[in-house]
mmCIF file of C-alpha atoms in Angstrom:
data_model
loop_
_atom_site.group_PDB
_atom_site.id
_atom_site.type_symbol
_atom_site.label_atom_id
_atom_site.label_comp_id
_atom_site.label_asym_id
_atom_site.label_seq_id
_atom_site.Cartn_x
_atom_site.Cartn_y
_atom_site.Cartn_z
ATOM 1 C CA MET A 838 26.972 -1.652 10.312
ATOM 2 C CA TYR A 839 25.025 -1.160 13.414
ATOM 3 C CA LEU A 840 23.344 -4.130 14.836
ATOM 4 C CA ASP A 841 20.473 -3.584 17.329
ATOM 5 C CA LEU A 842 19.482 -6.143 19.784
ATOM 6 C CA VAL A 843 16.915 -8.145 18.062
ATOM 7 C CA GLU A 844 19.257 -8.565 14.934
ATOM 8 C CA ARG A 845 22.309 -9.501 16.965
ATOM 9 C CA TRP A 846 20.040 -12.066 18.649
ATOM 10 C CA ILE A 847 19.173 -13.392 15.026
ATOM 11 C CA VAL A 848 22.830 -13.283 13.860
ATOM 12 C CA ARG A 849 23.708 -15.180 16.916
ATOM 13 C CA THR A 850 20.948 -17.641 16.759
ATOM 14 C CA THR A 851 20.996 -18.234 12.717
ATOM 15 C CA GLY A 852 24.504 -17.313 11.848
ATOM 16 C CA ARG A 853 23.080 -14.679 9.141
ATOM 17 C CA THR A 854 22.098 -11.219 9.234
ATOM 18 C CA LEU A 855 18.953 -9.914 8.584
ATOM 19 C CA ASP A 856 20.077 -8.801 5.022
ATOM 20 C CA GLN A 857 21.508 -12.257 4.352
ATOM 21 C CA HIS A 858 18.157 -13.773 5.300
ATOM 22 C CA ALA A 859 16.228 -11.613 3.112
ATOM 23 C CA ALA A 860 18.328 -12.642 0.102
ATOM 24 C CA ASP A 861 17.746 -16.343 0.943
ATOM 25 C CA PRO A 862 15.109 -17.916 -1.641
ATOM 26 C CA VAL A 863 13.040 -19.224 1.428
ATOM 27 C CA PRO A 864 9.777 -17.735 2.432
ATOM 28 C CA ALA A 865 10.508 -17.866 6.303
ATOM 29 C CA ALA A 866 13.897 -16.110 5.675
ATOM 30 C CA ALA A 867 12.353 -13.554 3.493
ATOM 31 C CA HIS A 868 9.815 -12.597 6.224
ATOM 32 C CA LEU A 869 12.204 -12.427 8.982
ATOM 33 C CA PRO A 870 13.228 -8.496 8.394
ATOM 34 C CA ALA A 871 9.529 -7.577 8.701
ATOM 35 C CA SER A 872 9.182 -9.844 11.674
ATOM 36 C CA ALA A 873 12.130 -8.345 13.337
ATOM 37 C CA ASP A 874 10.561 -4.809 12.946
ATOM 38 C CA GLN A 875 7.426 -5.993 14.645
ATOM 39 C CA LEU A 876 9.505 -7.403 17.543
ATOM 40 C CA ARG A 877 11.711 -3.959 17.606
ATOM 41 C CA LEU A 878 8.405 -1.959 17.723
ATOM 42 C CA ALA A 879 6.702 -4.247 20.382
ATOM 43 C CA ARG A 880 9.881 -3.942 22.630
ATOM 44 C CA GLU A 881 10.052 -0.056 22.090
ATOM 45 C CA VAL A 882 6.472 0.117 23.155
ATOM 46 C CA LEU A 883 6.830 -2.079 26.101
ATOM 47 C CA LEU A 884 9.887 -0.108 27.287
ATOM 48 C CA THR A 885 8.131 3.129 26.933
ATOM 49 C CA ALA A 886 5.245 1.980 29.257
ATOM 50 C CA VAL A 887 7.498 0.489 31.671
ATOM 51 C CA ASP A 888 9.425 3.754 31.809
ATOM 52 C CA GLU A 889 6.122 5.524 32.182
ATOM 53 C CA LEU A 890 5.236 3.484 35.320
ATOM 54 C CA ARG A 891 8.631 3.777 36.827
ATOM 55 C CA THR A 892 8.255 7.556 36.504
ATOM 56 C CA LEU A 893 4.918 7.296 37.839
ATOM 57 C CA LEU A 894 6.402 5.539 41.111
ATOM 58 C CA ILE A 895 9.424 7.861 41.331
ATOM 59 C CA ASN A 896 7.397 10.995 41.193
ATOM 60 C CA GLY A 897 4.689 9.455 43.693
ATOM 61 C CA ASP A 898 1.836 10.001 41.345
ATOM 62 C CA ASP A 899 0.585 6.634 42.266
ATOM 63 C CA LEU A 900 0.140 8.236 45.920
ATOM 64 C CA THR A 901 -1.483 11.428 44.898
ATOM 65 C CA GLY A 902 -3.475 10.545 41.832
ATOM 66 C CA SER A 903 -6.579 8.181 41.392
ATOM 67 C CA PRO A 904 -6.475 4.797 43.113
ATOM 68 C CA THR A 905 -6.867 3.107 39.923
ATOM 69 C CA THR A 906 -3.702 4.947 38.474
ATOM 70 C CA LEU A 907 -1.361 2.218 39.100
ATOM 71 C CA ALA A 908 -3.579 -0.653 38.167
ATOM 72 C CA SER A 909 -4.353 1.272 34.849
ATOM 73 C CA ALA A 910 -0.651 1.566 34.184
ATOM 74 C CA LEU A 911 -0.082 -2.081 34.863
ATOM 75 C CA ASP A 912 -3.196 -3.320 32.614
ATOM 76 C CA GLU A 913 -1.448 -1.332 29.724
ATOM 77 C CA ILE A 914 1.785 -2.898 30.232
ATOM 78 C CA SER A 915 0.154 -6.473 30.377
ATOM 79 C CA GLY A 916 -1.308 -5.603 27.078
ATOM 80 C CA HIS A 917 2.160 -4.509 25.648
ATOM 81 C CA VAL A 918 3.527 -7.682 27.135
ATOM 82 C CA SER A 919 1.048 -9.845 25.176
ATOM 83 C CA GLU A 920 1.980 -7.834 22.011
ATOM 84 C CA TYR A 921 5.503 -8.438 22.665
ATOM 85 C CA GLU A 922 5.125 -12.067 23.126
ATOM 86 C CA GLY A 923 3.043 -12.602 19.819
ATOM 87 C CA ALA A 924 5.961 -10.792 17.852
ATOM 88 C CA ARG A 925 8.645 -12.791 19.536
ATOM 89 C CA ILE A 926 6.732 -16.062 19.058
ATOM 90 C CA HIS A 927 6.375 -15.263 15.386
ATOM 91 C CA LEU A 928 9.742 -14.366 14.903
ATOM 92 C CA GLU A 929 10.959 -17.555 16.553
ATOM 93 C CA LYS A 930 8.742 -19.782 14.282
ATOM 94 C CA LEU A 931 10.622 -17.925 11.202
ATOM 95 C CA VAL A 932 14.005 -18.843 12.952
ATOM 96 C CA THR A 933 13.052 -22.458 13.479
ATOM 97 C CA ASP A 934 11.283 -23.000 10.288
ATOM 98 C CA PRO A 935 12.682 -26.321 8.678
ATOM 99 C CA ASP A 936 12.840 -25.151 5.259
ATOM 100 C CA ARG A 937 14.907 -21.975 6.364
ATOM 101 C CA MET A 938 17.061 -24.299 8.529
ATOM 102 C CA GLY A 939 17.403 -26.861 5.848
ATOM 103 C CA TYR A 940 18.741 -23.999 3.456
ATOM 104 C CA VAL A 941 21.105 -22.654 5.830
ATOM 105 C CA ALA A 942 22.567 -26.063 6.459
ATOM 106 C CA SER A 943 23.131 -26.816 2.774
ATOM 107 C CA HIS A 944 23.990 -23.259 1.363
ATOM 108 C CA PRO A 945 27.005 -21.099 2.559
ATOM 109 C CA VAL A 946 26.182 -17.623 3.840
ATOM 110 C CA GLN A 947 25.776 -15.331 0.757
ATOM 111 C CA PRO A 948 27.465 -11.936 1.032
ATOM 112 C CA VAL A 949 25.132 -8.942 0.251
ATOM 113 C CA ARG A 950 25.499 -5.335 -0.135
ATOM 114 C CA ARG A 951 23.034 -2.620 0.127
ATOM 115 C CA ARG A 952 22.134 -0.279 -2.756
ATOM 116 C CA TYR A 953 20.533 2.871 -1.331
ATOM 117 C CA VAL A 954 17.708 4.361 -3.220
ATOM 118 C CA ASN A 955 15.595 7.300 -2.996
ATOM 119 C CA PRO A 956 11.930 8.135 -3.795
ATOM 120 C CA GLY A 957 11.506 8.865 -7.631
ATOM 121 C CA ASP A 958 14.268 6.227 -8.475
ATOM 122 C CA THR A 959 13.785 3.624 -11.103
ATOM 123 C CA VAL A 960 15.932 0.732 -10.245
ATOM 124 C CA LEU A 961 16.489 -2.998 -10.859
ATOM 125 C CA ILE A 962 15.373 -5.172 -7.738
ATOM 126 C CA VAL A 963 15.202 -8.916 -7.178
ATOM 127 C CA LEU A 964 11.657 -9.578 -5.561
ATOM 128 C CA PRO A 965 12.088 -11.630 -2.329
ATOM 129 C CA HIS A 966 10.930 -14.999 -1.802
ATOM 130 C CA ILE A 967 7.940 -13.903 0.393
ATOM 131 C CA GLU A 968 4.954 -16.286 0.163
ATOM 132 C CA TYR A 969 2.438 -13.650 -1.389
ATOM 133 C CA LEU A 970 5.023 -13.051 -4.265
ATOM 134 C CA ARG A 971 5.444 -16.822 -4.539
ATOM 135 C CA GLN A 972 1.838 -17.219 -5.171
ATOM 136 C CA GLN A 973 1.947 -14.770 -7.916
ATOM 137 C CA LYS A 974 4.987 -16.707 -9.523
ATOM 138 C CA ILE A 975 7.079 -13.549 -9.409
ATOM 139 C CA ALA A 976 9.379 -14.161 -6.238
ATOM 140 C CA GLY A 977 13.092 -14.177 -7.302
ATOM 141 C CA ARG A 978 12.363 -12.241 -10.328
ATOM 142 C CA ALA A 979 14.478 -9.106 -11.329
ATOM 143 C CA VAL A 980 12.277 -6.290 -12.237
ATOM 144 C CA ARG A 981 12.503 -2.573 -12.972
ATOM 145 C CA ALA A 982 10.727 -0.736 -10.141
ATOM 146 C CA GLN A 983 9.941 2.963 -9.335
ATOM 147 C CA ILE A 984 10.648 3.629 -5.861
ATOM 148 C CA HIS A 985 7.909 6.060 -4.074
ATOM 149 C CA THR A 986 7.755 6.966 -0.440
ATOM 150 C CA ALA A 987 5.685 4.125 0.808
ATOM 151 C CA ASP A 988 5.662 1.416 -2.235
ATOM 152 C CA VAL A 989 7.049 0.526 -5.448
ATOM 153 C CA GLU A 990 5.457 0.455 -8.816
ATOM 154 C CA LEU A 991 6.707 -2.478 -11.029
ATOM 155 C CA ASP A 992 7.543 -1.654 -14.651
ATOM 156 C CA PRO A 993 4.319 -1.472 -16.571
ATOM 157 C CA GLY A 994 5.996 -3.002 -19.668
ATOM 158 C CA GLU A 995 6.567 -6.256 -18.017
ATOM 159 C CA PHE A 996 3.267 -6.348 -15.815
ATOM 160 C CA PRO A 997 -0.255 -5.197 -17.274
ATOM 161 C CA GLY A 998 -1.668 -2.482 -15.316
ATOM 162 C CA PRO A 999 -0.056 -0.752 -12.527
ATOM 163 C CA VAL A 1000 1.292 -3.052 -9.999
ATOM 164 C CA ARG A 1001 2.306 -1.518 -6.738
ATOM 165 C CA LEU A 1002 3.790 -3.696 -3.862
ATOM 166 C CA THR A 1003 4.681 -2.258 -0.454
ATOM 167 C CA HIS A 1004 8.213 -1.564 0.306
ATOM 168 C CA GLY A 1005 8.612 -4.855 2.358
ATOM 169 C CA LEU A 1006 6.954 -7.014 -0.149
ATOM 170 C CA ALA A 1007 9.209 -5.695 -2.864
ATOM 171 C CA GLY A 1008 12.461 -5.912 -0.889
ATOM 172 C CA ILE A 1009 12.839 -2.586 -0.162
ATOM 173 C CA TYR A 1010 14.161 -1.879 3.439
ATOM 174 C CA ARG A 1011 14.689 1.035 5.830
ATOM 175 C CA ASP A 1012 18.136 1.356 7.218
ATOM 176 C CA ARG A 1013 17.197 2.555 10.872
ATOM 177 C CA VAL A 1014 20.615 4.139 11.366
ATOM 178 C CA GLU A 1015 20.817 6.481 8.281
ATOM 179 C CA ASP A 1016 16.915 6.740 7.785
ATOM 180 C CA ARG A 1017 17.404 5.704 4.127
ATOM 181 C CA LEU A 1018 15.818 3.062 1.846
ATOM 182 C CA TYR A 1019 17.791 0.168 0.203
ATOM 183 C CA HIS A 1020 17.707 -3.108 -1.639
ATOM 184 C CA LEU A 1021 19.889 -5.950 -1.537
ATOM 185 C CA ARG A 1022 22.352 -7.539 -4.159
ATOM 186 C CA ALA A 1023 24.422 -10.539 -3.600
ATOM 187 C CA THR A 1024 28.010 -9.505 -3.787
ATOM 188 C CA GLY A 1025 28.907 -12.471 -6.306
ATOM 189 C CA GLU A 1026 25.953 -11.791 -8.369
ATOM 190 C CA ARG A 1027 27.334 -11.048 -11.938
ATOM 191 C CA ARG A 1028 24.103 -11.088 -13.859
ATOM 192 C CA ILE A 1029 20.599 -11.202 -12.713
ATOM 193 C CA SER A 1030 18.048 -13.444 -14.512
ATOM 194 C CA ARG A 1031 14.830 -11.980 -15.922
ATOM 195 C CA HIS A 1032 12.425 -14.732 -15.932
#
């Protein structure tokens, strides 16, 4: 499995992969994949802005362009640094969350496997322990869901009316290398309880 810099840092710091965190029944752990995505995006945007500044300097555009060209590029980078720092601080809060750390200390790493899905599939998923789902009292439940391009629709037989959740809320993730959707199953899981 390919691990990018952000995930390698998380594994080194916590001893668990993002997939393993996502399967843990702790809100901070369940929020780690989305927070890691935010940090990845902030890093990518910052790197692009820095590369553009470097190109501007190498090409001498700072000498031939407007006198404010350099200042404008630096202001843009400064804004991206602020976004990056905010994303990093948020991720670090989840990593150092006392409930998450307590769970890790008292529970061994749970092996998980990815089950790839496509839009149009109807599959049994386990809803993650994201705070919103805990408030709805459905976190950790196994439910049938139809996968759509940007969200999932929970089985109307179990929930009155159409209930749609974004992929992240429903525990559907995107494999960045294969560009495919997947959900997680604990490999030791024999039977999923349906509350």
